[in-house]
mmCIF file of C-alpha atoms in Angstrom:
data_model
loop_
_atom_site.group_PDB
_atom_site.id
_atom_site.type_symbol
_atom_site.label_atom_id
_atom_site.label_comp_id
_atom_site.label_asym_id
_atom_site.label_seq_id
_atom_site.Cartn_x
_atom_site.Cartn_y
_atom_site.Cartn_z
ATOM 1 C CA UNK A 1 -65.971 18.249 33.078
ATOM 2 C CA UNK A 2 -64.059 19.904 30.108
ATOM 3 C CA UNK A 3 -62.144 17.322 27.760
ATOM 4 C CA UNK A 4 -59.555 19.838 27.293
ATOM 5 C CA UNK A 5 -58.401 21.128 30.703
ATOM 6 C CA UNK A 6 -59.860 18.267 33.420
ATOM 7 C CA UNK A 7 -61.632 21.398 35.164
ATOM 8 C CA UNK A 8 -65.107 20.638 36.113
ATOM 9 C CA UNK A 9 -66.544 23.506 34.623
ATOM 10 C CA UNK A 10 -66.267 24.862 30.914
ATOM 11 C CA UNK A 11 -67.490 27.954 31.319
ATOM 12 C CA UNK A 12 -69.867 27.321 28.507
ATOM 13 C CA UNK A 13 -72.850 26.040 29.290
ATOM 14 C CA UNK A 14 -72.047 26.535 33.230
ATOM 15 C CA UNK A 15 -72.401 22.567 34.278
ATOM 16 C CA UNK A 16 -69.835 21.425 32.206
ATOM 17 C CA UNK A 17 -72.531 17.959 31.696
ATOM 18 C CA UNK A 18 -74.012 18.905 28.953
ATOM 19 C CA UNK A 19 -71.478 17.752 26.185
ATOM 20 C CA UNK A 20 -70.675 14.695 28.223
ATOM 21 C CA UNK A 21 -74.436 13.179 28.578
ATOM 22 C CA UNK A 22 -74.953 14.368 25.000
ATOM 23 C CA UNK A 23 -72.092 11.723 23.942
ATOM 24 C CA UNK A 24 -73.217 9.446 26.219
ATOM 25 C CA UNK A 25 -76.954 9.564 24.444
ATOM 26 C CA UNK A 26 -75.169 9.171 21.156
ATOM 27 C CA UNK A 27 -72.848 6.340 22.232
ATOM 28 C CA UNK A 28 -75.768 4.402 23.468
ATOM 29 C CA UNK A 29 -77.509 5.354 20.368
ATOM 30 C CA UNK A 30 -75.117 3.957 18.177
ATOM 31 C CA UNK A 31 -74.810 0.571 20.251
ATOM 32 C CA UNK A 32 -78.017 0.196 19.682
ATOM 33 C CA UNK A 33 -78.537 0.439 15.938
ATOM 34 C CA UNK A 34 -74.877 -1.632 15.546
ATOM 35 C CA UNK A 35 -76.590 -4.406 17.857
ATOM 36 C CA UNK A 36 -79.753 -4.315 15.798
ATOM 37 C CA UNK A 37 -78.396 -4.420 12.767
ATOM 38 C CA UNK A 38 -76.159 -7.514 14.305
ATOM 39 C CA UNK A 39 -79.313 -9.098 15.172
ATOM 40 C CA UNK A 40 -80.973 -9.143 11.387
ATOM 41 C CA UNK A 41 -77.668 -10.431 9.626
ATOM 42 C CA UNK A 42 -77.126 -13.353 12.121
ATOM 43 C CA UNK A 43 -81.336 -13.828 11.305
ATOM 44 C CA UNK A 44 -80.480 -13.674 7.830
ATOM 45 C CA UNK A 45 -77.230 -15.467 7.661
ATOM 46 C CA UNK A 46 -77.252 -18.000 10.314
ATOM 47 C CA UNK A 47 -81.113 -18.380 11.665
ATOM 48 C CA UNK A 48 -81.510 -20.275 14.763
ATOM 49 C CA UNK A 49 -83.964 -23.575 13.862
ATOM 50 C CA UNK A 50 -87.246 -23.390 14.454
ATOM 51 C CA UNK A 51 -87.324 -26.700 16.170
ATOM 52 C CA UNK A 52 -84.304 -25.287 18.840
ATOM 53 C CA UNK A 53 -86.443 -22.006 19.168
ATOM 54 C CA UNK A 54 -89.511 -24.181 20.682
ATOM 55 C CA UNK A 55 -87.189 -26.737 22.546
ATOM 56 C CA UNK A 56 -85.527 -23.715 24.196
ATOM 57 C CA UNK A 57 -88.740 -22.154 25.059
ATOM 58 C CA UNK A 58 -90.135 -25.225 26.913
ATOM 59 C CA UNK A 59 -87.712 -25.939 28.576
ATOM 60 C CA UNK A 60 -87.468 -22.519 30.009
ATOM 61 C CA UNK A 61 -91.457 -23.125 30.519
ATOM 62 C CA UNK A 62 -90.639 -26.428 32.598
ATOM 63 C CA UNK A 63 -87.793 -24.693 34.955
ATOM 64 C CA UNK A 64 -88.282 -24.914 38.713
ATOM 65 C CA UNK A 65 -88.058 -22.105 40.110
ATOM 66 C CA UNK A 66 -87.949 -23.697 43.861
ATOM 67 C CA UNK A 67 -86.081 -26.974 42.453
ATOM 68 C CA UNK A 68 -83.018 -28.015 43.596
ATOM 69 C CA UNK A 69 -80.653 -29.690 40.592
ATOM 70 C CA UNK A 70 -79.611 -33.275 40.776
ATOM 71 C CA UNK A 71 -75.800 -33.411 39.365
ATOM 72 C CA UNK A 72 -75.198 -35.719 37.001
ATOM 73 C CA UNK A 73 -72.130 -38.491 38.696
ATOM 74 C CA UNK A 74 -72.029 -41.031 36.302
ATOM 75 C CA UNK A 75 -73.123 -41.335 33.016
ATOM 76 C CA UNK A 76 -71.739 -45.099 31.070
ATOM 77 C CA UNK A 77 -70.817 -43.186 27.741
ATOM 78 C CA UNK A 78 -68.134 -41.184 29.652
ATOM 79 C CA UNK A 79 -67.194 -43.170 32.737
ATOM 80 C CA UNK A 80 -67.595 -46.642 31.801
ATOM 81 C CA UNK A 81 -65.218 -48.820 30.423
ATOM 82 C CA UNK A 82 -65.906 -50.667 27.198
ATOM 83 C CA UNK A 83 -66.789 -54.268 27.174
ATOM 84 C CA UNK A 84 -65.584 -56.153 24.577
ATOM 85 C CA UNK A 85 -68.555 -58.025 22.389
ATOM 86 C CA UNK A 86 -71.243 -55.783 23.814
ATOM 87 C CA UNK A 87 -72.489 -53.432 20.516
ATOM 88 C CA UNK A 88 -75.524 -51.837 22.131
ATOM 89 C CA UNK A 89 -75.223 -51.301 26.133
ATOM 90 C CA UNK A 90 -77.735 -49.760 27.868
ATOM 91 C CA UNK A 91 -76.543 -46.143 29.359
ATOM 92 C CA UNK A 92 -76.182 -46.225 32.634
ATOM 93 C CA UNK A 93 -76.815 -42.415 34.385
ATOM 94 C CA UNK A 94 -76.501 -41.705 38.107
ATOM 95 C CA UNK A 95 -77.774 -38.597 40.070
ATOM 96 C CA UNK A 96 -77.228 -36.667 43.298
ATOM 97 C CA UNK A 97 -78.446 -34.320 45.030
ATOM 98 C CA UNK A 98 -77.650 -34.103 49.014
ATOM 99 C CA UNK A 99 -78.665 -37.193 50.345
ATOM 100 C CA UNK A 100 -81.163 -38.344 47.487
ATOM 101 C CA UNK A 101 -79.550 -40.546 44.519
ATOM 102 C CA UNK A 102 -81.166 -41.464 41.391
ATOM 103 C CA UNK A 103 -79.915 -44.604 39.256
ATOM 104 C CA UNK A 104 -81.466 -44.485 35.694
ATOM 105 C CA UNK A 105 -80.710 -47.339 32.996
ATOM 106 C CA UNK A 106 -81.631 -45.606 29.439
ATOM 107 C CA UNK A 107 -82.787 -48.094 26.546
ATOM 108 C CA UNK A 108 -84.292 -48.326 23.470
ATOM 109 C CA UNK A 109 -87.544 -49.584 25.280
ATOM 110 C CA UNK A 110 -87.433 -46.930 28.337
ATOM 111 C CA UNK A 111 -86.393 -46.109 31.116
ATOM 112 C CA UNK A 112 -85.400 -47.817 34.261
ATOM 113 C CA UNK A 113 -84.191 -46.686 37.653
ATOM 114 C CA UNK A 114 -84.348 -46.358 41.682
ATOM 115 C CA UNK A 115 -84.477 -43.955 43.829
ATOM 116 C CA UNK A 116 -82.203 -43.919 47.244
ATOM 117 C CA UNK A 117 -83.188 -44.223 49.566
ATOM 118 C CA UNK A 118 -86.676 -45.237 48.622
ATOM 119 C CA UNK A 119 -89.296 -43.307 49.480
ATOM 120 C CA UNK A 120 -92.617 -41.979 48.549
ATOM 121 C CA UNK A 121 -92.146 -39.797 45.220
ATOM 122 C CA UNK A 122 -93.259 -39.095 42.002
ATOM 123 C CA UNK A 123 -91.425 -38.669 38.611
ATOM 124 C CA UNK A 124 -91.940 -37.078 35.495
ATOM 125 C CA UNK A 125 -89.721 -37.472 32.703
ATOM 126 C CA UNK A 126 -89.131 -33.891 30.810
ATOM 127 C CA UNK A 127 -88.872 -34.011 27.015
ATOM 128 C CA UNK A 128 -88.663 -31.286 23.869
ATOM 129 C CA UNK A 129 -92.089 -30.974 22.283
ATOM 130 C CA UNK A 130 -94.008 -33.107 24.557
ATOM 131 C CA UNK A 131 -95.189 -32.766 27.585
ATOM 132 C CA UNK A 132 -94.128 -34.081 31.043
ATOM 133 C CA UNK A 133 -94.842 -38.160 31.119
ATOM 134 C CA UNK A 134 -95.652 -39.033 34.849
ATOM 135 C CA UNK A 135 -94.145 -42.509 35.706
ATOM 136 C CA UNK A 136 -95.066 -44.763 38.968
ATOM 137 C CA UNK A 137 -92.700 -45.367 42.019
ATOM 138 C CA UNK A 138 -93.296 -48.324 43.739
ATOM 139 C CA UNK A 139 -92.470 -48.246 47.475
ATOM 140 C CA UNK A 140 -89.055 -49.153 46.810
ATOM 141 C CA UNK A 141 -88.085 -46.590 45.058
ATOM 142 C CA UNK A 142 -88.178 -48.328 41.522
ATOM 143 C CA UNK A 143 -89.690 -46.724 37.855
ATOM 144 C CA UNK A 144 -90.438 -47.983 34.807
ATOM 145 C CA UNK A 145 -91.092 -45.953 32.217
ATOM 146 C CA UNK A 146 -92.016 -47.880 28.050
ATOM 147 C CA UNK A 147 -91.698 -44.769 26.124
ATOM 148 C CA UNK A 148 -87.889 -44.025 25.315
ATOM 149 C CA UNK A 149 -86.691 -40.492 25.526
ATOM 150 C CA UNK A 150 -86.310 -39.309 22.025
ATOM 151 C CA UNK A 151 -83.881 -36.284 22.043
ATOM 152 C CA UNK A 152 -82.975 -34.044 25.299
ATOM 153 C CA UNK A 153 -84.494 -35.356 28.476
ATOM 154 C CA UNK A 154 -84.626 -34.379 31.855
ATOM 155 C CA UNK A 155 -86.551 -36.460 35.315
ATOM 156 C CA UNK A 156 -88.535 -33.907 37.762
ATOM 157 C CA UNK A 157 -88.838 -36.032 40.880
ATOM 158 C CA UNK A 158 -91.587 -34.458 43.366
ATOM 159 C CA UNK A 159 -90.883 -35.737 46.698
ATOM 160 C CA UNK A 160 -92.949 -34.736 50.101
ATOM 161 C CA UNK A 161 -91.018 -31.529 50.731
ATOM 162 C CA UNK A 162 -88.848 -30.894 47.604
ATOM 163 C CA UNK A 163 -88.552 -30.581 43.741
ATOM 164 C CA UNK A 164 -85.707 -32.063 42.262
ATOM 165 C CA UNK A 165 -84.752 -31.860 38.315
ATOM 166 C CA UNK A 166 -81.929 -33.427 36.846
ATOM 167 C CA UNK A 167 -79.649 -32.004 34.245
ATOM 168 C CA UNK A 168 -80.968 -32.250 30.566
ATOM 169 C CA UNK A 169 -79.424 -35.050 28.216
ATOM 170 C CA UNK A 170 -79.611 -36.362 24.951
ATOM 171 C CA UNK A 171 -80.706 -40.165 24.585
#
């Protein structure tokens, strides 16, 4: 189409395209070397931490493809109300998905929880550099697991038909 007169032929070339895709090459070109060069100040400037560069890509590595998320419904830091005295309360975390709820209590010596209704599962608690602790489920539903989180966490709960995760947190 010719810029000038809106007719779709210039008379020039006889497509009147040629001029267009030619900008359209150069554009893109451009883009490009603005978003590369972008890229190697923020790398320069502001470098992401190595430490959040591995923690990113394992827990891209540990995502579910067939799991269904558990929503996080209560967590004690946000919803709970203070009690007066009490200087180090344990956090209290609850998680849903459809009928399946998980209760977690969060200490400095573990984890403890349930899960409703009880059932026949197993559980894996997700964490940065390490890998994926299994912990035992009795018949009731109940884990115990010694080894506190240390930084983000997530649960993978493997139940006969279905793999749940929960959302990632921080201890």
């Amino acid at each position: 189409m010719n810029k000038d007169n809106g007719f779709p032929y210039d008379g020039a070339n006889g497509d009147g395209d040629g001029d267009e895709s030619a900008d359209a090459l150069l554009e893109a070109t451009a883009d490009a070397l603005l978003e590369e060069e972008l890229r190697q100040a923020a790398a320069v400037l502001d470098p992401v931490p190595d430490f959040l560069r591995q923690l990113a890509l394992e827990a891209y590595a540990l995502h579910d493809l067939d799991a269904r998320i558990a929503e996080l419904t209560f967590d004690s830091l946000v919803d709970a109300l203070p009690v007066r005295g009490v200087t180090d309360a344990p956090r209290m975390l609850t998680f849903r998905a459809g009928a399946l709820t998980v209760d977690v209590e969060v200490t400095g010596d573990g984890l403890i929880g349930q899960v409703l209704p009880p059932g026949s599962a197993r559980i894996e608690v997700l964490g940065g550099p390490g890998a994926a602790r299994p912990v035992a489920v009795d018949s009731l539903g109940r884990f115990l697991s010694d080894d506190p989180p240390r930084g983000p966490f997530a649960l993978r709960l493997r139940t006969g038909t279905e793999v749940i995760v929960t959302e990632w947190l921080r201890a």
